[in-house]
Short mmCIF file of C-alpha atoms and ligand atoms in Angstrom, two decimals:
data_model
loop_
_atom_site.label_atom_id
_atom_site.label_comp_id
_atom_site.label_asym_id
_atom_site.label_seq_id
_atom_site.Cartn_x
_atom_site.Cartn_y
_atom_site.Cartn_z
CA UNK A 1 -11.63 16.32 19.07
CA UNK A 2 -10.10 13.01 19.53
CA UNK A 3 -6.79 12.83 21.54
CA UNK A 4 -4.94 11.98 18.40
CA UNK A 5 -6.21 15.36 16.67
CA UNK A 6 -5.50 17.19 19.94
CA UNK A 7 -1.87 15.96 19.79
CA UNK A 8 -1.43 16.97 15.97
CA UNK A 9 -2.55 20.43 16.81
CA UNK A 10 -0.15 20.70 19.75
CA UNK A 11 2.73 19.83 17.61
CA UNK A 12 1.64 22.44 14.95
CA UNK A 13 1.33 25.14 17.85
CA UNK A 14 4.90 24.27 18.96
CA UNK A 15 6.01 25.18 15.56
CA UNK A 16 3.89 27.96 14.71
CA UNK A 17 4.51 29.89 18.01
CA UNK A 18 8.56 29.27 18.15
CA UNK A 19 8.43 26.28 20.88
CA UNK A 20 9.93 23.51 18.96
CA UNK A 21 11.36 23.21 15.40
CA UNK A 22 12.56 19.89 13.56
CA UNK A 23 16.37 19.80 13.81
CA UNK A 24 18.04 21.08 10.48
CA UNK A 25 14.70 21.50 8.93
CA UNK A 26 15.69 23.08 5.95
CA UNK A 27 17.46 19.72 5.18
CA UNK A 28 13.97 17.87 5.82
CA UNK A 29 14.97 17.22 9.41
CA UNK A 30 16.86 14.71 11.39
CA UNK A 31 14.69 11.73 12.94
CA UNK A 32 13.92 12.21 16.62
CA UNK A 33 15.87 15.40 16.91
CA UNK A 34 14.53 18.69 17.65
CA UNK A 35 15.45 22.29 18.25
CA UNK A 36 13.87 24.52 20.81
CA UNK A 37 12.67 27.89 19.48
CA UNK A 38 12.45 31.27 21.36
CA UNK A 39 9.67 30.33 23.35
CA UNK A 40 10.70 26.80 23.87
CA UNK A 41 14.16 27.54 25.40
CA UNK A 42 12.57 29.97 27.78
CA UNK A 43 9.93 27.28 29.04
CA UNK A 44 12.89 24.74 29.25
CA UNK A 45 15.11 26.84 31.40
CA UNK A 46 12.32 27.56 33.60
CA UNK A 47 11.56 23.84 34.07
CA UNK A 48 15.32 23.37 34.71
CA UNK A 49 15.23 26.00 37.31
CA UNK A 50 12.18 24.42 39.02
CA UNK A 51 14.00 21.01 39.09
CA UNK A 52 17.26 22.40 40.35
CA UNK A 53 16.27 24.67 42.79
CA UNK A 54 13.82 22.16 44.31
CA UNK A 55 16.86 19.73 44.72
CA UNK A 56 19.70 21.87 45.28
CA UNK A 57 18.20 25.07 46.93
CA UNK A 58 15.67 23.16 49.12
CA UNK A 59 17.92 20.55 50.38
CA UNK A 60 21.03 21.26 52.47
CA UNK A 61 22.35 17.71 51.61
CA UNK A 62 22.05 18.04 47.81
CA UNK A 63 24.74 19.62 45.81
CA UNK A 64 25.04 19.89 41.92
CA UNK A 65 27.80 19.13 39.12
CA UNK A 66 28.07 19.79 35.58
CA UNK A 67 30.15 16.69 34.08
CA UNK A 68 31.41 16.35 30.56
CA UNK A 69 29.43 14.21 27.89
CA UNK A 70 32.52 12.52 27.04
CA UNK A 71 33.87 9.98 29.51
CA UNK A 72 36.62 7.37 29.73
CA UNK A 73 35.27 4.33 27.71
CA UNK A 74 35.87 1.90 30.57
CA UNK A 75 32.86 4.07 32.42
CA UNK A 76 30.55 2.26 30.15
CA UNK A 77 32.09 -1.08 30.62
CA UNK A 78 31.88 -0.62 34.26
CA UNK A 79 28.22 0.72 34.37
CA UNK A 80 27.02 -2.38 32.00
CA UNK A 81 26.03 -0.30 29.08
CA UNK A 82 28.50 -1.62 26.62
CA UNK A 83 26.99 -5.34 27.35
CA UNK A 84 23.39 -4.86 28.45
CA UNK A 85 22.20 -1.34 27.16
CA UNK A 86 19.70 -3.00 24.54
CA UNK A 87 16.49 -2.98 23.14
CA UNK A 88 14.91 -6.17 21.76
CA UNK A 89 13.77 -5.37 18.33
CA UNK A 90 11.40 -6.91 15.87
CA UNK A 91 10.74 -6.12 12.09
CA UNK A 92 7.33 -6.56 10.02
CA UNK A 93 8.66 -8.26 6.99
CA UNK A 94 5.66 -6.51 4.83
CA UNK A 95 5.90 -2.98 5.99
CA UNK A 96 9.71 -3.23 6.71
CA UNK A 97 8.77 -1.24 9.99
CA UNK A 98 10.85 -1.84 13.21
CA UNK A 99 9.35 -2.04 16.57
CA UNK A 100 10.64 -2.70 20.37
CA UNK A 101 9.11 -6.19 20.88
CA UNK A 102 8.59 -5.46 24.68
CA UNK A 103 6.51 -2.21 23.61
CA UNK A 104 4.37 -4.03 21.35
CA UNK A 105 3.58 -6.69 24.15
CA UNK A 106 3.08 -3.73 26.75
CA UNK A 107 0.53 -1.90 24.44
CA UNK A 108 -1.24 -5.28 23.97
CA UNK A 109 -1.48 -5.62 27.62
CA UNK A 110 -2.72 -1.74 28.03
CA UNK A 111 -5.34 -2.63 25.38
CA UNK A 112 -6.64 -5.42 27.66
CA UNK A 113 -7.06 -3.08 30.57
CA UNK A 114 -8.96 -0.55 28.09
CA UNK A 115 -11.18 -3.54 27.17
CA UNK A 116 -12.01 -4.51 30.89
CA UNK A 117 -12.67 -0.56 31.51
CA UNK A 118 -15.22 -0.58 28.62
CA UNK A 119 -17.05 -3.73 29.95
CA UNK A 120 -17.14 -1.83 33.43
CA UNK A 121 -18.73 1.53 31.52
CA UNK A 122 -21.07 -0.71 29.68
CA UNK A 123 -22.47 -2.46 32.93
CA UNK A 124 -22.53 0.81 34.70
CA UNK A 125 -25.11 2.23 32.03
CA UNK A 126 -27.04 -1.11 32.14
CA UNK A 127 -27.29 -1.14 35.89
CA UNK A 128 -27.49 2.54 36.80
CA UNK A 129 -27.51 3.44 40.28
CA UNK A 130 -27.43 -0.19 41.66
CA UNK A 131 -24.04 -0.88 39.91
CA UNK A 132 -21.31 -2.51 42.29
CA UNK A 133 -18.06 -2.20 40.29
CA UNK A 134 -16.01 -4.31 42.69
CA UNK A 135 -18.74 -7.11 42.58
CA UNK A 136 -19.06 -6.70 38.65
CA UNK A 137 -15.41 -7.06 38.33
CA UNK A 138 -15.27 -10.10 40.74
CA UNK A 139 -18.38 -12.00 39.01
CA UNK A 140 -18.37 -11.05 35.28
CA UNK A 141 -17.40 -14.10 32.91
CA UNK A 142 -16.22 -11.85 30.12
CA UNK A 143 -13.95 -9.69 32.58
CA UNK A 144 -12.63 -12.90 34.05
CA UNK A 145 -11.61 -13.96 30.36
CA UNK A 146 -9.84 -10.93 29.80
CA UNK A 147 -8.06 -10.76 33.11
CA UNK A 148 -6.94 -14.30 32.90
CA UNK A 149 -5.58 -13.91 29.27
CA UNK A 150 -3.76 -10.56 30.26
CA UNK A 151 -2.37 -12.10 33.42
CA UNK A 152 -1.08 -15.24 31.64
CA UNK A 153 0.83 -13.14 29.02
CA UNK A 154 2.08 -10.69 31.77
CA UNK A 155 3.68 -13.73 33.52
CA UNK A 156 5.31 -15.06 30.53
CA UNK A 157 6.40 -11.49 29.34
CA UNK A 158 8.25 -11.04 32.80
CA UNK A 159 9.80 -14.32 32.56
CA UNK A 160 11.07 -13.77 29.08
CA UNK A 161 12.62 -10.44 30.08
CA UNK A 162 14.30 -11.94 33.07
CA UNK A 163 15.81 -14.57 30.88
CA UNK A 164 16.61 -12.59 28.10
CA UNK A 165 14.59 -15.00 26.12
CA UNK A 166 14.16 -13.51 22.82
CA UNK A 167 12.49 -16.56 20.92
CA UNK A 168 9.87 -16.41 23.81
CA UNK A 169 9.15 -12.77 23.24
CA UNK A 170 8.65 -13.42 19.54
CA UNK A 171 6.27 -16.37 20.57
CA UNK A 172 4.19 -13.90 22.76
CA UNK A 173 3.63 -11.46 19.95
CA UNK A 174 2.51 -14.35 17.72
CA UNK A 175 0.21 -15.96 20.34
CA UNK A 176 -1.36 -12.50 20.98
CA UNK A 177 -2.06 -11.98 17.25
CA UNK A 178 -0.29 -8.58 17.33
CA UNK A 179 -0.24 -7.10 13.92
CA UNK A 180 1.88 -4.37 12.45
CA UNK A 181 -0.08 -0.93 12.56
CA UNK A 182 1.27 -0.05 9.24
CA UNK A 183 0.62 -3.54 7.09
CA UNK A 184 -1.80 -5.00 9.40
CA UNK A 185 0.06 -8.30 8.90
CA UNK A 186 1.72 -10.69 11.49
CA UNK A 187 4.84 -11.46 9.23
CA UNK A 188 7.42 -10.94 12.03
CA UNK A 189 11.33 -11.40 11.93
CA UNK A 190 13.07 -12.86 14.81
CA UNK A 191 13.74 -10.56 17.85
CA UNK A 192 17.32 -9.19 17.96
CA UNK A 193 19.23 -7.05 20.60
CA UNK A 194 20.37 -3.61 19.64
CA UNK A 195 22.80 -1.49 21.66
CA UNK A 196 21.46 1.92 22.23
CA UNK A 197 24.90 3.79 22.41
CA UNK A 198 26.13 6.21 19.85
CA UNK A 199 30.01 5.94 19.45
CA UNK A 200 32.55 8.00 17.95
CA UNK A 201 36.36 8.20 17.77
CA UNK A 202 38.63 10.38 19.91
CA UNK A 203 42.14 11.13 18.65
CA UNK A 204 43.47 12.13 15.25
CA UNK A 205 45.04 8.94 13.85
CA UNK A 206 43.33 5.87 13.37
CA UNK A 207 45.86 3.87 15.27
CA UNK A 208 45.80 6.13 18.17
CA UNK A 209 42.08 6.60 18.09
CA UNK A 210 39.90 5.23 20.91
CA UNK A 211 36.14 4.56 20.48
CA UNK A 212 34.37 6.64 23.06
CA UNK A 213 30.47 6.97 23.46
CA UNK A 214 28.15 9.60 23.67
CA UNK A 215 26.71 9.26 27.55
CA UNK A 216 23.23 7.60 27.32
CA UNK A 217 22.58 8.81 30.94
CA UNK A 218 24.03 11.60 33.05
CA UNK A 219 24.25 9.54 35.96
CA UNK A 220 27.61 8.00 35.57
CA UNK A 221 29.23 11.65 35.56
CA UNK A 222 27.99 11.73 39.01
CA UNK A 223 29.17 8.25 40.14
CA UNK A 224 32.73 8.82 38.74
CA UNK A 225 32.75 12.23 40.76
CA UNK A 226 31.32 10.67 44.13
CA UNK A 227 34.66 10.75 45.86
CA UNK A 228 35.68 14.18 44.61
CA UNK A 229 32.22 15.67 45.78
CA UNK A 230 32.24 13.84 49.01
CA UNK A 231 35.76 14.92 49.98
CA UNK A 232 35.81 18.52 48.71
CA UNK A 233 32.31 19.18 50.07
CA UNK A 234 32.92 17.17 53.31
CA UNK A 235 29.52 15.72 52.61
CA UNK A 236 28.03 13.03 55.08
CA UNK A 237 25.51 10.25 54.32
CA UNK A 238 22.72 10.59 53.28
CA UNK A 239 23.46 13.17 50.59
CA UNK A 240 22.71 13.80 46.99
CA UNK A 241 24.47 15.01 43.68
CA UNK A 242 22.16 16.58 41.07
CA UNK A 243 23.04 17.13 37.46
CA UNK A 244 21.23 18.37 34.35
CA UNK A 245 22.71 17.71 31.00
CA UNK A 246 22.36 16.17 27.53
CA UNK A 247 22.09 12.34 27.06
CA UNK A 248 22.13 10.42 23.57
CA UNK A 249 20.35 7.09 22.67
CA UNK A 250 20.17 5.52 19.27
CA UNK A 251 16.48 4.96 19.71
CA UNK A 252 15.22 2.87 16.89
CA UNK A 253 11.53 3.35 17.50
CA UNK A 254 11.48 7.12 18.11
CA UNK A 255 7.87 8.29 17.97
CA UNK A 256 5.55 10.79 19.52
CA UNK A 257 7.37 14.05 18.79
CA UNK A 258 9.82 14.80 21.61
CA UNK A 259 8.67 11.98 23.88
CA UNK A 260 11.45 9.56 22.42
CA UNK A 261 14.33 11.61 21.12
CA UNK A 262 17.90 10.68 20.11
CA UNK A 263 19.42 13.50 21.80
CA UNK A 264 17.74 14.52 24.76
CA UNK A 265 18.12 16.26 28.29
CA UNK A 266 18.04 14.68 31.70
CA UNK A 267 17.74 15.92 35.40
CA UNK A 268 19.05 13.25 37.59
CA UNK A 269 19.77 13.22 41.22
CA UNK A 270 21.87 10.43 43.02
CA UNK A 271 21.19 10.16 46.56
CA UNK A 272 23.69 8.18 48.49
CA UNK A 273 22.56 6.17 51.63
CA UNK A 274 23.53 3.68 54.09
CA UNK A 275 23.17 0.12 52.86
CA UNK A 276 19.86 -1.17 54.41
CA UNK A 277 18.15 2.16 54.18
CA UNK A 278 17.65 2.14 50.41
CA UNK A 279 13.84 1.17 50.46
CA UNK A 280 12.91 3.78 52.94
CA UNK A 281 14.73 6.48 50.97
CA UNK A 282 13.16 5.10 47.69
CA UNK A 283 9.63 5.61 49.23
CA UNK A 284 10.56 9.03 50.33
CA UNK A 285 11.83 10.05 46.98
CA UNK A 286 8.83 8.44 45.23
CA UNK A 287 6.43 10.89 47.44
CA UNK A 288 8.69 13.87 46.96
CA UNK A 289 8.85 13.65 43.26
CA UNK A 290 5.11 13.02 42.95
CA UNK A 291 4.65 16.19 45.00
CA UNK A 292 7.02 18.16 42.73
CA UNK A 293 4.78 17.26 39.70
CA UNK A 294 1.32 17.55 41.47
CA UNK A 295 2.42 21.16 42.74
CA UNK A 296 2.07 22.36 39.17
CA UNK A 297 -1.75 22.01 39.65
CA UNK A 298 -2.52 20.14 36.58
CA UNK A 299 -4.60 17.69 38.59
CA UNK A 300 -3.65 14.68 40.71
CA UNK A 301 -5.52 12.20 38.35
CA UNK A 302 -3.17 12.87 35.60
CA UNK A 303 -0.20 11.05 37.54
CA UNK A 304 0.21 7.59 38.51
CA UNK A 305 3.14 5.09 39.41
CA UNK A 306 4.09 2.22 37.42
CA UNK A 307 6.36 -0.45 39.05
CA UNK A 308 8.75 -1.93 36.50
CA UNK A 309 8.04 -5.55 35.44
CA UNK A 310 11.76 -5.99 34.48
CA UNK A 311 14.34 -4.36 36.69
CA UNK A 312 17.42 -2.74 35.08
CA UNK A 313 20.71 -4.49 35.56
CA UNK A 314 21.65 -2.11 38.33
CA UNK A 315 18.27 -1.89 40.34
CA UNK A 316 16.46 -3.59 43.12
CA UNK A 317 13.43 -1.53 42.89
CA UNK A 318 12.17 0.73 40.33
CA UNK A 319 8.99 2.76 39.62
CA UNK A 320 7.94 5.37 36.87
CA UNK A 321 5.93 8.50 37.57
CA UNK A 322 3.59 8.33 34.41
CA UNK A 323 1.52 11.31 33.13
CA UNK A 324 -1.62 11.20 31.13
CA UNK A 325 -0.46 12.41 27.60
CA UNK A 326 -2.63 12.68 24.69
CA UNK A 327 -1.28 9.26 23.62
CA UNK A 328 -2.18 7.75 27.00
CA UNK A 329 -0.13 7.05 30.50
CA UNK A 330 3.46 7.21 29.80
CA UNK A 331 6.55 7.54 31.78
CA UNK A 332 8.06 10.95 32.48
CA UNK A 333 10.47 10.05 35.47
CA UNK A 334 12.03 7.08 36.95
CA UNK A 335 12.90 6.44 40.68
CA UNK A 336 15.37 3.51 41.03
CA UNK A 337 17.22 2.07 43.85
CA UNK A 338 20.33 1.22 42.30
CA UNK A 339 22.03 -0.47 45.09
CA UNK A 340 25.89 -0.35 45.26
CA UNK A 341 26.19 -1.70 41.74
CA UNK A 342 27.55 1.46 40.07
CA UNK A 343 30.10 2.69 42.67
CA UNK A 344 31.08 -0.96 43.23
CA UNK A 345 31.74 -1.62 39.64
CA UNK A 346 33.62 1.78 39.32
CA UNK A 347 35.76 0.46 42.23
CA UNK A 348 36.48 -2.71 40.55
CA UNK A 349 37.13 -1.49 36.91
CA UNK A 350 39.23 1.75 37.91
CA UNK A 351 41.19 0.03 40.88
CA UNK A 352 40.28 2.98 43.13
CA UNK A 353 38.85 2.57 46.40
CA UNK A 354 35.42 4.23 46.13
CA UNK A 355 34.06 4.15 49.62
CA UNK A 356 32.69 6.13 52.57
CA UNK A 357 33.98 6.10 56.24
CA UNK A 358 30.85 6.06 58.41
CA UNK A 359 31.75 7.76 61.71
CA UNK A 360 28.61 6.29 63.49
CA UNK A 361 29.21 2.64 62.32
CA UNK A 362 32.92 3.37 62.54
CA UNK A 363 33.45 1.14 59.09
CA UNK A 364 34.11 2.09 55.44
CA UNK A 365 31.44 0.70 52.77
CA UNK A 366 30.19 1.54 49.33
CA UNK A 367 27.13 3.45 49.52
CA UNK A 368 23.72 2.59 48.16
CA UNK A 369 22.15 4.68 45.71
CA UNK A 370 18.55 5.94 45.17
CA UNK A 371 18.25 7.84 41.87
CA UNK A 372 15.43 10.19 40.47
CA UNK A 373 15.68 10.61 36.76
CA UNK A 374 13.49 12.78 34.62
CA UNK A 375 13.73 13.89 31.01
CA UNK A 376 13.50 17.85 30.44
CA UNK A 377 11.97 17.34 27.11
CA UNK A 378 9.26 14.75 28.47
CA UNK A 379 8.51 17.26 31.27
CA UNK A 380 8.25 19.96 28.52
CA UNK A 381 5.74 17.87 26.68
CA UNK A 382 3.71 17.18 30.00
CA UNK A 383 3.40 20.99 30.28
CA UNK A 384 2.61 21.77 26.89
CA UNK A 385 -0.04 18.68 26.98
CA UNK A 386 -1.54 19.85 30.10
CA UNK A 387 -1.63 23.62 29.47
CA UNK A 388 -3.14 23.69 25.69
CA UNK A 389 -6.59 24.58 25.65
CA UNK A 390 -9.13 25.75 22.66
CA UNK A 391 -11.65 27.88 24.04
CA UNK A 392 -15.11 29.32 22.78
CA UNK A 393 -15.64 32.80 23.94
CA UNK A 394 -18.78 34.91 24.52
CA UNK A 395 -19.81 36.38 21.02
CA UNK A 396 -18.50 33.43 19.29
CA UNK A 397 -14.96 34.34 19.15
CA UNK A 398 -12.32 31.48 20.05
CA UNK A 399 -8.68 31.33 21.36
CA UNK A 400 -6.01 29.00 21.99
CA UNK A 401 -4.42 29.47 25.38
CA UNK A 402 -1.64 27.83 26.91
CA UNK A 403 -2.37 27.70 30.62
CA UNK A 404 1.33 27.18 31.78
CA UNK A 405 1.88 27.86 35.33
CA UNK A 406 2.93 31.34 35.60
CA UNK A 407 6.31 30.49 37.16
CA UNK A 408 7.34 28.64 33.99
CA UNK A 409 5.79 30.67 31.39
CA UNK A 410 8.17 31.94 28.82
CA UNK A 411 7.29 35.60 29.09
CA UNK A 412 5.78 37.00 32.11
CA UNK A 413 4.13 40.28 30.95
CA UNK A 414 3.49 41.89 27.62
CA UNK A 415 3.29 45.69 27.54
CA UNK A 416 1.12 47.32 24.80
CA UNK A 417 0.51 50.90 24.22
CA UNK A 418 -3.36 51.34 23.01
CA UNK A 419 -2.08 53.25 20.02
CA UNK A 420 1.31 54.07 18.60
CA UNK A 421 1.32 57.83 19.35
CA UNK A 422 0.64 60.52 21.86
CA UNK A 423 3.48 59.44 24.12
CA UNK A 424 2.16 55.93 25.00
CA UNK A 425 4.93 53.87 23.41
CA UNK A 426 7.38 55.81 25.36
CA UNK A 427 5.58 55.04 28.71
CA UNK A 428 5.14 51.51 27.67
CA UNK A 429 9.00 51.27 27.22
CA UNK A 430 9.49 52.86 30.56
CA UNK A 431 7.46 50.18 32.25
CA UNK A 432 9.46 47.54 30.28
CA UNK A 433 12.63 49.11 31.40
CA UNK A 434 11.59 48.60 35.01
CA UNK A 435 10.36 44.99 34.65
CA UNK A 436 13.02 43.76 32.48
CA UNK A 437 15.53 43.37 35.26
CA UNK A 438 13.36 40.67 36.86
CA UNK A 439 11.47 39.11 34.25
CA UNK A 440 10.96 38.36 30.36
CA UNK A 441 8.80 41.14 29.12
CA UNK A 442 7.73 41.73 25.72
CA UNK A 443 6.51 44.80 23.71
CA UNK A 444 3.75 44.76 21.30
CA UNK A 445 2.18 47.69 19.40
CA UNK A 446 0.90 45.82 16.44
CA UNK A 447 -2.77 45.12 15.37
CA UNK A 448 -5.91 45.56 17.61
CA UNK A 449 -5.82 44.83 21.51
CA UNK A 450 -7.76 41.88 20.99
CA UNK A 451 -5.35 40.28 18.49
CA UNK A 452 -2.53 41.16 20.71
CA UNK A 453 -4.19 39.40 23.66
CA UNK A 454 -4.86 36.21 21.37
CA UNK A 455 -0.88 36.22 20.42
CA UNK A 456 0.13 36.26 24.07
CA UNK A 457 -2.50 33.68 25.15
CA UNK A 458 -1.08 31.39 22.62
CA UNK A 459 2.41 31.76 24.23
CA UNK A 460 1.06 31.59 27.71
CA UNK A 461 1.89 35.10 28.88
CA UNK A 462 0.11 35.40 32.24
CA UNK A 463 -0.19 39.23 32.13
CA UNK A 464 -1.08 41.72 29.48
CA UNK A 465 -0.45 45.58 30.38
CA UNK A 466 -2.08 48.09 28.29
CA UNK A 467 -0.83 51.87 28.56
CA UNK A 468 -3.61 54.30 27.29
CA UNK A 469 -4.15 57.81 27.73
CA UNK A 470 -5.53 57.77 31.31
CA UNK A 471 -2.08 56.17 32.22
CA UNK A 472 -0.16 59.50 31.09
CA UNK A 473 -2.71 61.47 33.41
CA UNK A 474 -2.88 59.12 36.81
CA UNK A 475 -0.01 56.68 36.37
CA UNK A 476 -2.52 53.54 36.05
CA UNK A 477 -2.64 50.94 33.48
CA UNK A 478 -4.92 48.13 32.89
CA UNK A 479 -3.70 44.49 33.76
CA UNK A 480 -5.25 41.65 31.99
CA UNK A 481 -5.17 37.92 33.30
CA UNK A 482 -4.30 35.19 30.97
CA UNK A 483 -6.80 32.67 32.26
CA UNK A 484 -9.65 34.55 33.65
CA UNK A 485 -9.39 37.29 31.05
CA UNK A 486 -10.49 39.77 33.71
CA UNK A 487 -9.07 43.21 33.74
CA UNK A 488 -8.24 45.44 36.42
CA UNK A 489 -6.93 49.03 36.66
CA UNK A 490 -3.83 49.31 38.72
CA UNK A 491 -1.24 51.82 39.49
CA UNK A 492 2.23 51.31 37.44
CA UNK A 493 3.99 51.70 40.75
CA UNK A 494 2.19 48.37 42.08
CA UNK A 495 2.92 46.26 38.74
CA UNK A 496 6.15 44.88 39.96
CA UNK A 497 4.93 43.58 43.15
CA UNK A 498 1.66 41.92 41.53
CA UNK A 499 3.72 40.36 39.00
CA UNK A 500 6.23 39.25 41.87
CA UNK A 501 3.58 37.24 43.57
CA UNK A 502 2.11 35.63 40.67
CA UNK A 503 5.20 34.27 39.09
CA UNK A 504 7.06 33.22 42.22
CA UNK A 505 8.26 29.40 42.58
CA UNK A 506 7.62 29.91 46.28
CA UNK A 507 4.14 28.50 46.51
CA UNK A 508 5.09 25.27 44.61
CA UNK A 509 8.04 24.69 46.86
CA UNK A 510 6.03 25.16 49.78
CA UNK A 511 3.77 22.64 48.61
CA UNK A 512 6.60 20.21 47.95
CA UNK A 513 7.83 20.53 51.40
CA UNK A 514 4.57 20.21 53.18
N1 GAP B 601 19.74 7.13 34.86
C1 GAP B 601 18.57 6.39 34.71
C2 GAP B 601 17.86 6.60 33.35
O1 GAP B 601 18.47 6.91 32.59
P1 GAP B 601 15.82 5.88 32.12
O2 GAP B 601 14.47 5.34 32.61
O3 GAP B 601 16.52 5.32 30.87
O4 GAP B 601 16.62 6.00 33.18
C3 GAP B 601 15.16 8.65 32.61
O5 GAP B 601 15.59 7.66 31.75
C4 GAP B 601 14.17 9.46 31.98
O6 GAP B 601 14.99 10.16 30.95
C5 GAP B 601 12.92 8.98 31.57
O7 GAP B 601 11.99 8.85 32.43
C6 GAP B 601 12.49 10.10 30.45
O8 GAP B 601 12.04 11.06 30.99
C7 GAP B 601 14.07 10.54 29.89
N2 GAP B 601 14.15 9.65 28.47
C8 GAP B 601 14.94 8.44 28.71
N3 GAP B 601 15.13 8.27 27.30
C9 GAP B 601 14.62 9.23 26.51
C10 GAP B 601 14.24 9.72 25.18
N4 GAP B 601 15.01 8.76 24.19
N5 GAP B 601 13.80 10.57 24.65
C11 GAP B 601 13.42 11.68 25.71
N6 GAP B 601 13.55 11.50 26.97
C12 GAP B 601 14.13 10.25 27.41
#
């Protein structure tokens, strides 16, 4: 199965099993907007809990807030979003499709890297055991050609982005002979800038109404509350403010399911530090955040850092944590050193002094900020991509199983009476009545036990508990483990402890803090 086929299956699975539905589907949906279904919302809530607790519970010096989506319009002038939150867009005149010019070029550069890797693999086969990859990369004329071309384009690309040179961006697209994937032609328009913020009117009359924006990032709600939190919480630098909430961007090229949405959710933490210490904290947060991802156990090789070619208007260092999705390595999280740009600008635009008195230094200053920013929806897609698994079983049977880490699984236990009579459903209900105070538990009495197991595998339930006639006699049940499919007989009285151990976030938090 190709990665593309896998991704299509994953999207279909998300819908079939109540994880994600297209928004307002009965009206044919709304582009790049999605709803989370009964299983999706549980997984999403668990992701948010994993993030929130790892920030707010594990760090004495991080607190949370929940700011409003609507903010004073001056916020977005101060933050630079009105002037500079733009994407460079280009249209293909034949297909009438619109693309981000920077993404077209980045994809072209990624293709050159793939070409180099293919050359290496070919040579490895040719030379067998004697193959020395480093020597090959240093001496192959074919590889040297590709590298020179890629590096040349990379240099031009970075310069064009820095200078905001849209003519040069178009020229790179022409020089690299990039074609539209739909029409296959190189009939491109000029490159234009497009602001990504959604706006609306607040106030009832046309005269009195003012234009306000739907926030494109949650971060500004934290910056404008810096003084409130610092003073009321008596916070000392370094300290952080965390927030989870919706953000909105009028993405022109919305693709890849929930990867790029117009309404999405962010989990952001702004860490306020002494000026001059920001690089040390930036490195620290890079490591902490990478450990948070890796603790999920999907495999360290699935993640990598990608440093930004073009820094956002507020940053002096930035990296992405990328995950290997079915459509390649893509950004899941950004870790940005935002300098004193945001607080400094809010100070300037509001006329209020936004500073911190440092008792150690005996002076006031505007703190520097290191930000960690991750999309809940991208994290959701990461987990679904890594967890989705089609398996052939002994006896020719097949199953689709979601190997979601137990602590994140939407439902922890499914309880099933073997038959719908003889008091088995009643005992199953008693077990649920005990477990439901701690976990999401479901009841299933329909179809054969095999079919019921498959249904639970498909939504990632880590445990199925079967109640049979023996259960009535000796108070034991069969517990079946999702991943190994092993079954064991355990006392009903021990169930809670077993499930507790398996679904706890604790081992993950310990890994992050190691
Ligand atoms: N406050 C900084 C900031 O917003 P960003 O790199 O633009 O930085 C941070 O966004 C994260 O938000 C991304 O790494 C991604 O996970 C998520 N994100 C951004 N745009 C998104 C979109 N259109 N759809 C889904 N997630 C998005």
